[in-house]
Amino acid sequence: MTREPDYQKAYEILDEALGDAIHILQKARLRTTLSMRLDSGELTADDEGDSAELYVKTAQEYADHCT
């Protein structure tokens, strides 16, 4: 049995953790942006078109980070 570190496994764990961190930060950014727009009156709860556009934009940014 070898005692050498498994660098490939460590890399895979780190890569997964970074992906999770990016996902969490994107969700936080989206929630903050929506909250700020709601608080400022720029966006209302009835304004589904603009919020849908913001969700799509954020999802596209997230997808770009994952590639």
Short mmCIF file of N, CA and C in Angstrom, two decimals:
data_model
loop_
_atom_site.label_atom_id
_atom_site.label_comp_id
_atom_site.label_asym_id
_atom_site.label_seq_id
_atom_site.Cartn_x
_atom_site.Cartn_y
_atom_site.Cartn_z
N MET A 1 0.84 -1.19 0.00
CA MET A 1 0.00 0.00 0.00
C MET A 1 0.88 1.24 0.00
N THR A 2 0.65 2.10 -0.95
CA THR A 2 1.46 3.30 -1.09
C THR A 2 0.92 4.44 -0.23
N ARG A 3 1.83 5.30 0.19
CA ARG A 3 1.42 6.45 1.02
C ARG A 3 1.51 7.76 0.25
N GLU A 4 1.71 7.64 -1.07
CA GLU A 4 1.79 8.85 -1.89
C GLU A 4 0.40 9.49 -2.00
N PRO A 5 0.38 10.82 -2.01
CA PRO A 5 -0.91 11.50 -2.12
C PRO A 5 -1.56 11.23 -3.48
N ASP A 6 -2.86 11.17 -3.46
CA ASP A 6 -3.62 10.98 -4.69
C ASP A 6 -3.95 12.36 -5.25
N TYR A 7 -3.06 12.89 -6.08
CA TYR A 7 -3.23 14.24 -6.61
C TYR A 7 -4.44 14.35 -7.53
N GLN A 8 -4.71 13.31 -8.29
CA GLN A 8 -5.86 13.35 -9.18
C GLN A 8 -7.15 13.49 -8.37
N LYS A 9 -7.28 12.72 -7.31
CA LYS A 9 -8.48 12.79 -6.47
C LYS A 9 -8.58 14.16 -5.80
N ALA A 10 -7.45 14.68 -5.33
CA ALA A 10 -7.45 16.00 -4.70
C ALA A 10 -7.88 17.07 -5.71
N TYR A 11 -7.39 16.96 -6.94
CA TYR A 11 -7.77 17.91 -7.99
C TYR A 11 -9.27 17.84 -8.26
N GLU A 12 -9.82 16.63 -8.36
CA GLU A 12 -11.25 16.45 -8.62
C GLU A 12 -12.09 17.04 -7.49
N ILE A 13 -11.67 16.85 -6.26
CA ILE A 13 -12.40 17.41 -5.12
C ILE A 13 -12.34 18.93 -5.15
N LEU A 14 -11.16 19.48 -5.44
CA LEU A 14 -11.00 20.93 -5.51
C LEU A 14 -11.84 21.51 -6.65
N ASP A 15 -11.84 20.83 -7.80
CA ASP A 15 -12.61 21.29 -8.95
C ASP A 15 -14.10 21.32 -8.62
N GLU A 16 -14.58 20.29 -7.95
CA GLU A 16 -15.99 20.24 -7.56
C GLU A 16 -16.32 21.34 -6.55
N ALA A 17 -15.42 21.57 -5.61
CA ALA A 17 -15.64 22.62 -4.60
C ALA A 17 -15.68 24.00 -5.25
N LEU A 18 -14.81 24.22 -6.22
CA LEU A 18 -14.82 25.51 -6.92
C LEU A 18 -16.11 25.70 -7.71
N GLY A 19 -16.57 24.64 -8.34
CA GLY A 19 -17.84 24.71 -9.06
C GLY A 19 -18.99 25.02 -8.12
N ASP A 20 -18.99 24.39 -6.95
CA ASP A 20 -20.03 24.66 -5.95
C ASP A 20 -19.96 26.11 -5.48
N ALA A 21 -18.74 26.60 -5.26
CA ALA A 21 -18.56 27.99 -4.79
C ALA A 21 -19.08 28.98 -5.84
N ILE A 22 -18.77 28.72 -7.11
CA ILE A 22 -19.25 29.59 -8.18
C ILE A 22 -20.78 29.60 -8.21
N HIS A 23 -21.36 28.43 -8.06
CA HIS A 23 -22.82 28.32 -8.06
C HIS A 23 -23.44 29.12 -6.91
N ILE A 24 -22.86 28.99 -5.73
CA ILE A 24 -23.37 29.71 -4.55
C ILE A 24 -23.23 31.21 -4.75
N LEU A 25 -22.09 31.65 -5.26
CA LEU A 25 -21.87 33.09 -5.48
C LEU A 25 -22.81 33.64 -6.56
N GLN A 26 -23.07 32.87 -7.60
CA GLN A 26 -24.00 33.31 -8.64
C GLN A 26 -25.41 33.46 -8.07
N LYS A 27 -25.83 32.50 -7.25
CA LYS A 27 -27.15 32.59 -6.64
C LYS A 27 -27.24 33.80 -5.71
N ALA A 28 -26.19 34.04 -4.94
CA ALA A 28 -26.18 35.19 -4.03
C ALA A 28 -26.22 36.49 -4.83
N ARG A 29 -25.48 36.54 -5.93
CA ARG A 29 -25.47 37.74 -6.77
C ARG A 29 -26.86 37.99 -7.35
N LEU A 30 -27.50 36.93 -7.84
CA LEU A 30 -28.84 37.06 -8.40
C LEU A 30 -29.83 37.56 -7.36
N ARG A 31 -29.80 36.94 -6.18
CA ARG A 31 -30.72 37.35 -5.11
C ARG A 31 -30.48 38.80 -4.70
N THR A 32 -29.21 39.18 -4.59
CA THR A 32 -28.88 40.55 -4.20
C THR A 32 -29.35 41.54 -5.26
N THR A 33 -29.09 41.22 -6.53
CA THR A 33 -29.50 42.10 -7.62
C THR A 33 -31.01 42.25 -7.65
N LEU A 34 -31.73 41.13 -7.53
CA LEU A 34 -33.19 41.21 -7.53
C LEU A 34 -33.70 42.00 -6.33
N SER A 35 -33.11 41.76 -5.17
CA SER A 35 -33.54 42.47 -3.96
C SER A 35 -33.30 43.98 -4.10
N MET A 36 -32.13 44.35 -4.63
CA MET A 36 -31.83 45.77 -4.80
C MET A 36 -32.79 46.41 -5.80
N ARG A 37 -33.12 45.69 -6.87
CA ARG A 37 -34.04 46.24 -7.86
C ARG A 37 -35.45 46.34 -7.31
N LEU A 38 -35.85 45.39 -6.47
CA LEU A 38 -37.17 45.47 -5.84
C LEU A 38 -37.21 46.62 -4.83
N ASP A 39 -36.16 46.76 -4.03
CA ASP A 39 -36.12 47.82 -3.02
C ASP A 39 -36.11 49.21 -3.64
N SER A 40 -35.46 49.35 -4.79
CA SER A 40 -35.37 50.66 -5.44
C SER A 40 -36.63 51.00 -6.23
N GLY A 41 -37.49 50.01 -6.44
CA GLY A 41 -38.71 50.23 -7.21
C GLY A 41 -38.49 50.04 -8.70
N GLU A 42 -37.25 49.73 -9.10
CA GLU A 42 -36.95 49.50 -10.51
C GLU A 42 -37.66 48.26 -11.03
N LEU A 43 -37.90 47.32 -10.15
CA LEU A 43 -38.56 46.06 -10.51
C LEU A 43 -39.66 45.80 -9.49
N THR A 44 -40.80 45.37 -9.98
CA THR A 44 -41.90 45.04 -9.08
C THR A 44 -42.17 43.55 -9.14
N ALA A 45 -42.87 43.04 -8.17
CA ALA A 45 -43.19 41.62 -8.12
C ALA A 45 -44.04 41.20 -9.31
N ASP A 46 -44.78 42.13 -9.89
CA ASP A 46 -45.64 41.84 -11.04
C ASP A 46 -44.88 41.90 -12.36
N ASP A 47 -43.65 42.34 -12.32
CA ASP A 47 -42.85 42.57 -13.53
C ASP A 47 -42.07 41.31 -13.89
N GLU A 48 -42.79 40.28 -14.34
CA GLU A 48 -42.17 38.98 -14.60
C GLU A 48 -41.20 39.03 -15.77
N GLY A 49 -41.46 39.85 -16.75
CA GLY A 49 -40.59 39.90 -17.93
C GLY A 49 -39.17 40.29 -17.59
N ASP A 50 -39.00 41.36 -16.82
CA ASP A 50 -37.66 41.81 -16.45
C ASP A 50 -36.96 40.81 -15.54
N SER A 51 -37.66 40.25 -14.58
CA SER A 51 -37.01 39.30 -13.68
C SER A 51 -36.63 38.03 -14.43
N ALA A 52 -37.45 37.62 -15.37
CA ALA A 52 -37.12 36.44 -16.18
C ALA A 52 -35.86 36.71 -16.98
N GLU A 53 -35.75 37.92 -17.53
CA GLU A 53 -34.56 38.30 -18.29
C GLU A 53 -33.31 38.26 -17.41
N LEU A 54 -33.45 38.72 -16.17
CA LEU A 54 -32.33 38.71 -15.25
C LEU A 54 -31.91 37.29 -14.90
N TYR A 55 -32.89 36.41 -14.71
CA TYR A 55 -32.58 34.99 -14.44
C TYR A 55 -31.83 34.37 -15.62
N VAL A 56 -32.28 34.66 -16.83
CA VAL A 56 -31.64 34.10 -18.02
C VAL A 56 -30.21 34.62 -18.12
N LYS A 57 -30.03 35.91 -17.92
CA LYS A 57 -28.68 36.50 -18.00
C LYS A 57 -27.76 35.86 -16.96
N THR A 58 -28.23 35.70 -15.75
CA THR A 58 -27.41 35.11 -14.69
C THR A 58 -27.10 33.66 -15.00
N ALA A 59 -28.07 32.93 -15.52
CA ALA A 59 -27.85 31.53 -15.89
C ALA A 59 -26.80 31.43 -16.99
N GLN A 60 -26.84 32.35 -17.95
CA GLN A 60 -25.85 32.34 -19.01
C GLN A 60 -24.45 32.64 -18.46
N GLU A 61 -24.35 33.59 -17.54
CA GLU A 61 -23.06 33.91 -16.93
C GLU A 61 -22.53 32.70 -16.16
N TYR A 62 -23.43 32.03 -15.46
CA TYR A 62 -23.04 30.84 -14.70
C TYR A 62 -22.54 29.74 -15.64
N ALA A 63 -23.25 29.55 -16.75
CA ALA A 63 -22.85 28.52 -17.72
C ALA A 63 -21.49 28.86 -18.32
N ASP A 64 -21.24 30.13 -18.57
CA ASP A 64 -19.94 30.54 -19.10
C ASP A 64 -18.81 30.22 -18.12
N HIS A 65 -19.06 30.39 -16.82
CA HIS A 65 -18.05 30.09 -15.80
C HIS A 65 -17.78 28.60 -15.71
N CYS A 66 -18.78 27.78 -16.05
CA CYS A 66 -18.64 26.33 -15.91
C CYS A 66 -17.87 25.71 -17.08
N THR A 67 -17.70 26.45 -18.16
CA THR A 67 -17.01 25.87 -19.32
C THR A 67 -15.52 26.02 -19.23
#
